mmCIF file of C-alpha atoms and ligand atoms in Angstrom:
data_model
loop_
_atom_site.group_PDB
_atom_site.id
_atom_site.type_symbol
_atom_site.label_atom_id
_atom_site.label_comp_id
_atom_site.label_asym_id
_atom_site.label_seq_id
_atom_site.Cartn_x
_atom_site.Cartn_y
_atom_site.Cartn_z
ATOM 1 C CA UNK K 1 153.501 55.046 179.526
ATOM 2 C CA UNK K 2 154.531 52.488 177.209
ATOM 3 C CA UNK K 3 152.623 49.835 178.663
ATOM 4 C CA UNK K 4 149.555 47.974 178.428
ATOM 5 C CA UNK K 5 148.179 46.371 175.251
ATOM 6 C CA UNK K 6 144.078 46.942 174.596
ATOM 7 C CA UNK K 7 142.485 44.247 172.902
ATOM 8 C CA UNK K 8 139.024 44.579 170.767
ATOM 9 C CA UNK K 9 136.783 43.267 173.560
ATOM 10 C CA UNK K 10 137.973 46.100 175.829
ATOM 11 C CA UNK K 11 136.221 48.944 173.429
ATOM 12 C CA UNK K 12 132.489 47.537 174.657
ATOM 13 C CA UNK K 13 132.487 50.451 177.094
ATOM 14 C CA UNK K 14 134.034 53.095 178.658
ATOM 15 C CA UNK K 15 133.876 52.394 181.795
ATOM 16 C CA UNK K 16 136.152 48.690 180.943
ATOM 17 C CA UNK K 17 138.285 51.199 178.346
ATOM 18 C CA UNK K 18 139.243 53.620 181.130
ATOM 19 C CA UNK K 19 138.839 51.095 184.287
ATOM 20 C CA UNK K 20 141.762 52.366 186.988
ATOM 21 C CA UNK K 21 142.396 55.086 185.183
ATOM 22 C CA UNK K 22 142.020 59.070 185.839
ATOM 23 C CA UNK K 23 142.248 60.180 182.322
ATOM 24 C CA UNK K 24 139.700 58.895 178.891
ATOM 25 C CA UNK K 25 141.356 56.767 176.425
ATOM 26 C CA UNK K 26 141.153 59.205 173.134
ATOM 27 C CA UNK K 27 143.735 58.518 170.649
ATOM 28 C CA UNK K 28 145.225 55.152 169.756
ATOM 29 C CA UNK K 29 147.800 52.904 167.438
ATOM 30 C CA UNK K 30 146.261 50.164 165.907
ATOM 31 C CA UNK K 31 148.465 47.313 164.794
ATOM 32 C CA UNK K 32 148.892 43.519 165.219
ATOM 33 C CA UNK K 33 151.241 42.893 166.931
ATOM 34 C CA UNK K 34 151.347 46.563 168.720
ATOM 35 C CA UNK K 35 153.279 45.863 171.954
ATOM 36 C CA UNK K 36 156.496 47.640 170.841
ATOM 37 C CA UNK K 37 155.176 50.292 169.417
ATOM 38 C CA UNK K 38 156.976 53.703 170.385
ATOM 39 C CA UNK K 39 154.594 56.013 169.742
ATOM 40 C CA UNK K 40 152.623 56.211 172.666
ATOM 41 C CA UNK K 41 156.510 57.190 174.453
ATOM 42 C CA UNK K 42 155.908 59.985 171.818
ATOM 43 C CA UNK K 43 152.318 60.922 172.189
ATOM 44 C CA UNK K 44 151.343 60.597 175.699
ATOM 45 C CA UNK K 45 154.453 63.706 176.791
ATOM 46 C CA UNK K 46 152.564 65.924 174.481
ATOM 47 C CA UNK K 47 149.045 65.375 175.340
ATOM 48 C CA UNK K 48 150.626 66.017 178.687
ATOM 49 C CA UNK K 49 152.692 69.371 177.321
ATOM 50 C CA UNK K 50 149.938 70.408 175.577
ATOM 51 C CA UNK K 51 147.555 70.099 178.842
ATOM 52 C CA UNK K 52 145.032 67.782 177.170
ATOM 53 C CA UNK K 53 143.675 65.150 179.320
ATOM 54 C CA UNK K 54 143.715 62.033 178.002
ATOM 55 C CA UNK K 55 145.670 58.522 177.434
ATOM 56 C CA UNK K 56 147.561 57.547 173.852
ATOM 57 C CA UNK K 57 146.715 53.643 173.890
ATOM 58 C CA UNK K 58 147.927 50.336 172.180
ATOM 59 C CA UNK K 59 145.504 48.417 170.906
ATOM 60 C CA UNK K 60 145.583 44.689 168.999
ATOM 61 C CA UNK K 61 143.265 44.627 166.114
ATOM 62 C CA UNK K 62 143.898 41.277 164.160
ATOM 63 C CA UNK K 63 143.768 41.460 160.469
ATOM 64 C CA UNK K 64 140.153 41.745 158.875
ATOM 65 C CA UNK K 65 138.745 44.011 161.798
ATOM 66 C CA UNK K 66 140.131 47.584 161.152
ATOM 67 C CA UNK K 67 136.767 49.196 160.177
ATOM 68 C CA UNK K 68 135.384 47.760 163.062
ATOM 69 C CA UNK K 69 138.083 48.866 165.588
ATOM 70 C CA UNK K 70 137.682 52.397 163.893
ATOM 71 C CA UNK K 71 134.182 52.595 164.011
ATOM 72 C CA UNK K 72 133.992 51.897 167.864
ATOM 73 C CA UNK K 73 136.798 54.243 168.487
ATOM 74 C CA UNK K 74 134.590 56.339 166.650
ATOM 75 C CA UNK K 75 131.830 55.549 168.395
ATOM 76 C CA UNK K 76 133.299 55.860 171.760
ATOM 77 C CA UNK K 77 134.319 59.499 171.317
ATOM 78 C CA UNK K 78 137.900 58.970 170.145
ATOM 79 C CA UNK K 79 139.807 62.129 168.645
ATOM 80 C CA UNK K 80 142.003 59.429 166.039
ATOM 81 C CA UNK K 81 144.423 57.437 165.784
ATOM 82 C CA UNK K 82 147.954 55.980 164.464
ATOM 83 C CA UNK K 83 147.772 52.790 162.454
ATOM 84 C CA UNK K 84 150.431 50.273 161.855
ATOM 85 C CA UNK K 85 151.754 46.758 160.029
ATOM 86 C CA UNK K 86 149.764 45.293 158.908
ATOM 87 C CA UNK K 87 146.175 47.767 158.704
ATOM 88 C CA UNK K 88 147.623 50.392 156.874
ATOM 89 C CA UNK K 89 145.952 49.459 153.433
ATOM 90 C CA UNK K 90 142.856 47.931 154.740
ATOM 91 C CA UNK K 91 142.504 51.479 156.851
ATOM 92 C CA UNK K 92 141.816 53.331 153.391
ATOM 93 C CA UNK K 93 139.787 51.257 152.323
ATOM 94 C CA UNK K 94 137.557 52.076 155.909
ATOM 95 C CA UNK K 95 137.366 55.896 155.417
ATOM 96 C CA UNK K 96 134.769 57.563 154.588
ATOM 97 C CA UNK K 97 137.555 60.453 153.101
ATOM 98 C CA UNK K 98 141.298 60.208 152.323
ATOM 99 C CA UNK K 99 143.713 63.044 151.649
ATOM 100 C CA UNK K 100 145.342 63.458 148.515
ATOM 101 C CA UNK K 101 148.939 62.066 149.807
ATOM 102 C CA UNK K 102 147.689 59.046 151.173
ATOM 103 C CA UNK K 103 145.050 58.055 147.846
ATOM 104 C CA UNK K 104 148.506 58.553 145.904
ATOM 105 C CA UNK K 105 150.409 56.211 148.447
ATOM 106 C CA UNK K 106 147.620 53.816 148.985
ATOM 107 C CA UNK K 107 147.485 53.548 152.583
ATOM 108 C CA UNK K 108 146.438 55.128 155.724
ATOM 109 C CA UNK K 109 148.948 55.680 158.993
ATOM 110 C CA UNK K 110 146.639 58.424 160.590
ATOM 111 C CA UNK K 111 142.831 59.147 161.273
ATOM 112 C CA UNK K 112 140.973 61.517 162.502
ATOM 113 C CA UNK K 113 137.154 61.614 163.669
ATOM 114 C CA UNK K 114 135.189 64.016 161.880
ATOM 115 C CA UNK K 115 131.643 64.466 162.492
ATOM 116 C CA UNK K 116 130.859 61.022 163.030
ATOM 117 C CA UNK K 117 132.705 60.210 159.663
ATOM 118 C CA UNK K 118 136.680 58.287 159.750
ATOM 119 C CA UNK K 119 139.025 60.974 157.815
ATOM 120 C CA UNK K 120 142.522 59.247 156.997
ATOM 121 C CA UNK K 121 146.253 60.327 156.011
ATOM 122 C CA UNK K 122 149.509 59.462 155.161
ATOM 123 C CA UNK K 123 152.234 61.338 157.112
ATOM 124 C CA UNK K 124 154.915 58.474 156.510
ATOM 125 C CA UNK K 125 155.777 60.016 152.727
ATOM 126 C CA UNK K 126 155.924 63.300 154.373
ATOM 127 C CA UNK K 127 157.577 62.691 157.241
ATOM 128 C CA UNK K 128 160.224 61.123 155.387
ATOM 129 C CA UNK K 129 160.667 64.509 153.638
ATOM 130 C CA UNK K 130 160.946 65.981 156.721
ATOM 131 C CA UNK K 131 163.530 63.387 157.979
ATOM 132 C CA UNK K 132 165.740 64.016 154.749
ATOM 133 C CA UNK K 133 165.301 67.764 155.358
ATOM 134 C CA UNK K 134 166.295 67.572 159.273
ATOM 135 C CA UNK K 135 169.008 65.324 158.668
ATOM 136 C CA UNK K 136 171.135 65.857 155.106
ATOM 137 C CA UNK K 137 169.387 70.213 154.564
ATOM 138 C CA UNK K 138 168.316 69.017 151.506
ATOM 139 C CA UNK K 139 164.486 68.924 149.786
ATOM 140 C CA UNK K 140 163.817 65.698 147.810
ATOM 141 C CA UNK K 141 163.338 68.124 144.796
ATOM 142 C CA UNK K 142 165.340 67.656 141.312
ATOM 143 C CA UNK K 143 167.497 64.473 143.259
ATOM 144 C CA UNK K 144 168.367 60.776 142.109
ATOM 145 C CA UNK K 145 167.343 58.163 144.679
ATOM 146 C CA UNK K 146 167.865 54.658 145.398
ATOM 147 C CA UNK K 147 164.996 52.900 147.367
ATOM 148 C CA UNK K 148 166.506 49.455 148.336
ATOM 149 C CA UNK K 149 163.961 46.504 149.694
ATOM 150 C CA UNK K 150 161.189 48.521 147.684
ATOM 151 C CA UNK K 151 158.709 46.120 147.806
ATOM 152 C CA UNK K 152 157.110 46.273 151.614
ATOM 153 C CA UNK K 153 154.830 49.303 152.333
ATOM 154 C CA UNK K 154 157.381 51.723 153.461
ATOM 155 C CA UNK K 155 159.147 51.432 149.824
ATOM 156 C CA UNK K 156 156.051 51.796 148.644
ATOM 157 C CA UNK K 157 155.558 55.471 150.581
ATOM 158 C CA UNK K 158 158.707 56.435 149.809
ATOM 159 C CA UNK K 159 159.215 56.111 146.071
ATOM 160 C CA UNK K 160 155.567 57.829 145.959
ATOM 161 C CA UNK K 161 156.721 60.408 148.229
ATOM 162 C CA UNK K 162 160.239 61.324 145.934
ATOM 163 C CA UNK K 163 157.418 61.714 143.153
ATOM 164 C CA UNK K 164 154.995 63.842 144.404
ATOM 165 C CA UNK K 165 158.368 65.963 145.966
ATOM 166 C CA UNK K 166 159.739 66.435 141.854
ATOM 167 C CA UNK K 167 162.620 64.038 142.767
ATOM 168 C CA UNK K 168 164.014 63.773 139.109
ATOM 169 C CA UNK K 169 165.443 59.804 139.421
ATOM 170 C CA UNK K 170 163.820 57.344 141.352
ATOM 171 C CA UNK K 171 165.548 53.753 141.089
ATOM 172 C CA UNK K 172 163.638 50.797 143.318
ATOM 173 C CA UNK K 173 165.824 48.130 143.896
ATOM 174 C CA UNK K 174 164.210 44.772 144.949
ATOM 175 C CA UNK K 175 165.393 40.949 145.387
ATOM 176 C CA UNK K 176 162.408 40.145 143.749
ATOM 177 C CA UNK K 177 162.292 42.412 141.148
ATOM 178 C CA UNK K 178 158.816 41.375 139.359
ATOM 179 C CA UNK K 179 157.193 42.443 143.114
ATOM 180 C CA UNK K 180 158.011 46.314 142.055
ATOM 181 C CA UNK K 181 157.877 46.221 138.442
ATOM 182 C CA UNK K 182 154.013 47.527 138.479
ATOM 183 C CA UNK K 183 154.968 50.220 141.073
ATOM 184 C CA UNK K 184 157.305 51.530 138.672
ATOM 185 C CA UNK K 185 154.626 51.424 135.681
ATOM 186 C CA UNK K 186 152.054 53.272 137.720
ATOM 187 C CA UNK K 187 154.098 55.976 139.298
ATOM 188 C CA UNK K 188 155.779 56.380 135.882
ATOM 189 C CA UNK K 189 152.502 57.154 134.573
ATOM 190 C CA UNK K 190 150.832 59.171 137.258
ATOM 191 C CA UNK K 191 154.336 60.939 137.851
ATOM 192 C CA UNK K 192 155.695 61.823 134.271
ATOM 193 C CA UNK K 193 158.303 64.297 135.370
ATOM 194 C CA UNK K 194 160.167 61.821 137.615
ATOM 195 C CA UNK K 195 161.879 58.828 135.938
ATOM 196 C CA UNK K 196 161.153 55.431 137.405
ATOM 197 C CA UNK K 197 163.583 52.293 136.758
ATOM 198 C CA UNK K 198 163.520 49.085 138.678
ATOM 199 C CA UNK K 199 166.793 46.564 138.934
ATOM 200 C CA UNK K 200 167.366 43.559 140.685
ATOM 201 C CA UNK K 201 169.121 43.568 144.128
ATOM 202 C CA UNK K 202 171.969 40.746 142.454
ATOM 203 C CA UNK K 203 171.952 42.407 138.831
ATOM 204 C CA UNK K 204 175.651 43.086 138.014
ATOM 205 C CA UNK K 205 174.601 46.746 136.884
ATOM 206 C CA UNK K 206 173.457 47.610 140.478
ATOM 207 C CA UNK K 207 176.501 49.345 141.948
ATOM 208 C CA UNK K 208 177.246 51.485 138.850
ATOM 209 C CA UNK K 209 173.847 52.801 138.924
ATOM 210 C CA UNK K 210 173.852 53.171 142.671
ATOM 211 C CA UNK K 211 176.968 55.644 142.428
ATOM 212 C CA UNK K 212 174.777 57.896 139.951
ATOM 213 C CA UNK K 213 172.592 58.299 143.140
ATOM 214 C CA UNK K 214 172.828 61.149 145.563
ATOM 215 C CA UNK K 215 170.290 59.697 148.106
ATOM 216 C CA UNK K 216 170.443 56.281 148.711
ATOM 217 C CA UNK K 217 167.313 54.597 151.155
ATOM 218 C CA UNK K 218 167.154 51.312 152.795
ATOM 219 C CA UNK K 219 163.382 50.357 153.131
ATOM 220 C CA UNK K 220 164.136 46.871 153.704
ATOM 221 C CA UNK K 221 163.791 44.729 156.881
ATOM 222 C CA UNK K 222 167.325 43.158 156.636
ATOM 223 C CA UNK K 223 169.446 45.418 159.484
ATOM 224 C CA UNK K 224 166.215 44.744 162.093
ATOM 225 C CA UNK K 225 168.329 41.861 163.734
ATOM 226 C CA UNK K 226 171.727 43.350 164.789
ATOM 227 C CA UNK K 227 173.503 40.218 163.011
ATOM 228 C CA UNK K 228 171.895 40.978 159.605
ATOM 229 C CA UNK K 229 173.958 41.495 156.199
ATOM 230 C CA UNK K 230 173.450 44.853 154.524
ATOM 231 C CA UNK K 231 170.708 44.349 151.116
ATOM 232 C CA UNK K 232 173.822 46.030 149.463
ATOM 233 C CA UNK K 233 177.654 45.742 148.713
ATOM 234 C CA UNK K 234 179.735 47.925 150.078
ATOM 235 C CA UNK K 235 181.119 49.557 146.733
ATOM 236 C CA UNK K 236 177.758 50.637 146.034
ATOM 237 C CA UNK K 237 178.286 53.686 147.890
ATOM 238 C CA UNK K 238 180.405 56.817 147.696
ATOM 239 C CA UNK K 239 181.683 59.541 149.455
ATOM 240 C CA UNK K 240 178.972 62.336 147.736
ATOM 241 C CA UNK K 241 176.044 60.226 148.532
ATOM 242 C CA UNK K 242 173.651 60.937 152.024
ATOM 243 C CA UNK K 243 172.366 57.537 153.152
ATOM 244 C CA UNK K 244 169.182 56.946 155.370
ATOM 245 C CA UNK K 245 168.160 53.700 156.561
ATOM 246 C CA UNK K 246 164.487 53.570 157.822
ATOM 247 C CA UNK K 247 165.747 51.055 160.775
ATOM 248 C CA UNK K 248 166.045 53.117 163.540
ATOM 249 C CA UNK K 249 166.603 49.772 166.111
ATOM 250 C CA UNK K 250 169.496 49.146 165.674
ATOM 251 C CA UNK K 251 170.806 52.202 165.213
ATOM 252 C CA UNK K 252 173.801 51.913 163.183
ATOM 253 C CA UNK K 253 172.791 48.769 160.416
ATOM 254 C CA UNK K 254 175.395 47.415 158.376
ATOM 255 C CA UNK K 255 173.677 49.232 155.671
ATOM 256 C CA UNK K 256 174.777 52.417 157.513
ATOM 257 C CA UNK K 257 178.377 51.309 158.743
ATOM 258 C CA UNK K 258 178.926 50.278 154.959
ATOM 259 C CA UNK K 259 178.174 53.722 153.839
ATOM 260 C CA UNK K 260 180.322 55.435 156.845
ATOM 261 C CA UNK K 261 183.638 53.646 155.867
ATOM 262 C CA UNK K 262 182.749 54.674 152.132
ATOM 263 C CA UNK K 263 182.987 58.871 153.251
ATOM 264 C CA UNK K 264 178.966 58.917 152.996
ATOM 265 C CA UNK K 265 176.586 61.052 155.574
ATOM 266 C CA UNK K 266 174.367 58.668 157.297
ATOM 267 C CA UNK K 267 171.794 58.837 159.604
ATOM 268 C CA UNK K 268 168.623 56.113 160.582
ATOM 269 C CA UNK K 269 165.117 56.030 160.650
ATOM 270 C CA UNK K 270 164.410 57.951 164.293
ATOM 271 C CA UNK K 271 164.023 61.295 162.446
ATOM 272 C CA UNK K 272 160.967 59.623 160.066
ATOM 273 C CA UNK K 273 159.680 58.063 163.174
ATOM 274 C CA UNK K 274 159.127 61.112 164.782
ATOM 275 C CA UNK K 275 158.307 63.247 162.056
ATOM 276 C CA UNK K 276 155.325 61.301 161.208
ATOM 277 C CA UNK K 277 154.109 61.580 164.606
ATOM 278 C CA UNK K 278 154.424 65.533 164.591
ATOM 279 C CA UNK K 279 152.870 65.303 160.954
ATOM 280 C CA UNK K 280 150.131 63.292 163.005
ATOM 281 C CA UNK K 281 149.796 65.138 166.371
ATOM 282 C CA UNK K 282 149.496 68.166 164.268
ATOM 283 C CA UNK K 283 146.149 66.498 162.622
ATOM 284 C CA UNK K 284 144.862 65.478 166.039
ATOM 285 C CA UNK K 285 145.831 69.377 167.166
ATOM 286 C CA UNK K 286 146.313 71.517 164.649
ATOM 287 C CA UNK K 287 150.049 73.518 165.025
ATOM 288 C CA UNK K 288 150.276 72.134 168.479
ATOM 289 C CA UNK K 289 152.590 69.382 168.352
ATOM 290 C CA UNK K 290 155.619 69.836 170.651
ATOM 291 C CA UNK K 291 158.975 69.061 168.363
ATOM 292 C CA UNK K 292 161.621 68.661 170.709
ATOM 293 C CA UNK K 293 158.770 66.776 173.930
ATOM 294 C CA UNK K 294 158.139 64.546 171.460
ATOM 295 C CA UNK K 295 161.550 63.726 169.753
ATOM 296 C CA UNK K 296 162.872 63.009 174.146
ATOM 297 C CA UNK K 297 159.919 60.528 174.555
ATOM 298 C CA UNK K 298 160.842 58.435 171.165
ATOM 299 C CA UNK K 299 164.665 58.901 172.637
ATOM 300 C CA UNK K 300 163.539 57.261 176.069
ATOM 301 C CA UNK K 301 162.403 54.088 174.342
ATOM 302 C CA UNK K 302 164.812 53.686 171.200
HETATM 303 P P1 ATR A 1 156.504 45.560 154.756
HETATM 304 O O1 ATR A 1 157.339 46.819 154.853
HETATM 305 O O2 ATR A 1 155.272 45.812 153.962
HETATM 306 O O3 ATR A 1 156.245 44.912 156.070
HETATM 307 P P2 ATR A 1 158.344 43.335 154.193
HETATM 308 O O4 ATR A 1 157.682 42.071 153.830
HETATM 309 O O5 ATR A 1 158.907 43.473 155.557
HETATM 310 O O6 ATR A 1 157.349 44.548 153.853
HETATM 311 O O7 ATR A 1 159.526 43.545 153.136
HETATM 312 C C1 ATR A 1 160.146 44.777 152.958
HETATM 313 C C2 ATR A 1 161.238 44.639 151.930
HETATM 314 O O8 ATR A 1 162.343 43.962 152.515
HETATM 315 C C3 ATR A 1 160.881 43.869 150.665
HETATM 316 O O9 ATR A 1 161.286 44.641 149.571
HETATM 317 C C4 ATR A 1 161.698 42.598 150.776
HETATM 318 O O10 ATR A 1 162.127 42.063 149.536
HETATM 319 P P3 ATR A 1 161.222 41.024 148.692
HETATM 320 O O11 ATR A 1 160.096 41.822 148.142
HETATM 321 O O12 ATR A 1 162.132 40.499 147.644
HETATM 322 O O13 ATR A 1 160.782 39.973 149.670
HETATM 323 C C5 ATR A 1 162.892 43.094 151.543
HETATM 324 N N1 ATR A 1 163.639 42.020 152.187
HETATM 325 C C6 ATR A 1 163.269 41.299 153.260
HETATM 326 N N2 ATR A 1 164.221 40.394 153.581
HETATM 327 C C7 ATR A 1 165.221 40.553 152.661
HETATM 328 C C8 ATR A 1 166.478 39.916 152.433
HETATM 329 N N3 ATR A 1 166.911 38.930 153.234
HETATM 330 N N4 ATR A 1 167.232 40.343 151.403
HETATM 331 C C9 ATR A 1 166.816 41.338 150.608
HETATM 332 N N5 ATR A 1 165.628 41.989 150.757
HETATM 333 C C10 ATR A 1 164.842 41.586 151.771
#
């Protein structure tokens, strides 16, 4: 299920596409590198609940060639697709339409075929909504956040996200801080009602600020190796605050463990994970994606 990695010069022609296999190829993540990609372990169960035949594939598209991957997906029949690090802003820019959420974010995770045309989304803002919602029963509405490592792509989503969701405080912390300081200009201006602030991961202020927070996000990549520091110190967190870290491998980060000895509620980035795929699935199929089939598959593999 979680196997096999596709490579462009196996989309010539059916026939190589689906060679040894019973069922088409029709839906796809496109990412380089792709190999440990869980969502197919999410996917391929609920084509299989749902009773559609077909296969959820990796495939390797190296940087430069999204619009061509999509257009012979396209071409060879394919309902959509997932796209990953490092395609998701080049994948806007290869639609022919983009929904609203996704313009505002500035990249593409999901497509969908339409009528010969490449449709795109974003369902990482929203399913980090969902993941907050699921996990802490709270909306992202009227709250004061701290995004921490803000200035990769899934900051980025995030902080957008928070806006378009009425959060009322949106702080980006960075390590380098002039890589987010024109995020914060343009999503003050586009987003008036929210207030945008950016601060530097060693600026002395940091923890005060941070205790002001009720949500506090780690977007960064430092907890993806199990030895890893947390981005933050340890008194920047408090008892009142929920804490999500978008590392779901490892499970608990230090990030997280911090947060647990401080009297925080925790919890990791499975629940985005899999809410974006549901967000996704549910484009693919409208109102058909199986919750709970898909949220065993991502536990199988993470
Ligand atoms: P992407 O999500 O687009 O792949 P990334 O390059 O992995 O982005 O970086 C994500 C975030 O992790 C960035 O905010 C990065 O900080 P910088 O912009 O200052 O590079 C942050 N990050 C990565 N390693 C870090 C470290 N050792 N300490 C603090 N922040 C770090």
């Amino acid at each position: 299920m979680n196997g096999e990695v596709y490579q462009m010069s196996d989309l010539i022609a059916r026939d190589v596409l689906d060679a040894f296999h019973e069922k088409p190829a029709i839906l796809a993540v496109i990412g380089c590198p792709v190999g440990h990609s869980a969502s197919p372990a999410m996917h391929q169960p609920a084509l299989d609940a749902c009773g559609i035949s077909g296969r959820y594939i990796k495939l390797e598209v190296p940087v430069g060639r999204v619009m061509e991957a999509l257009q012979h997906l396209n071409e060879l029949g394919f309902v959509g697709a997932n796209v990953t690090v490092p395609h998701k802003f080049a994948a806007l820019d290869a639609c022919h339409q983009v929904d609203e959420a996704a313009r505002q974010i500035g990249a593409v995770n999901t497509i969908r075929f339409v009528d010969g045309e490449i449709h795109g989304w974003n369902t990482d803002g929203p399913g980090f909504a969902r993941a907050i919602e699921e996990e802490f029963q709270t909306s992202l509405a009227g709250l004061r956040v701290m995004i921490v490592g803000a200035g990769g792509g899934a900051g980025q989503a995030i902080a957008t996200q928070c806006a378009i969701d009425g959060a009322q405080r949106v702080i980006l912390v960075n390590r380098t801080v002039e890589k987010i300081d024109t995020l914060v200009q343009v999503l003050g201006r586009r987003f008036p009602a929210t207030q945008f602030h950016s601060i530097a991961l060693n600026d002395p202020q940091l923890c005060g600020v941070a205790k002001q927070c009720q949500l506090m996000v780690n977007t960064s990549s430092l907890g993806l190796r199990p030895d890893d520091p947390s981005p933050l110190s340890a008194t920047c967190f408090a008892r009142h605050q929920w804490v999500y870290d978008t590392i779901y491998k490892p499970p608990l980060t230090s990030f997280l463990r911090d947060a647990i000895k401080q009297g925080a509620e925790v919890a990791n980035g499975f629940s985005m994970l899999l809410h974006q795929g549901v967000l996704a699935y549910n484009i693919w199929y409208p109102k058909q994606a199986p919750l709970e089939i898909m949220r065993s598959g991502l536990r199988s593999v993470s």
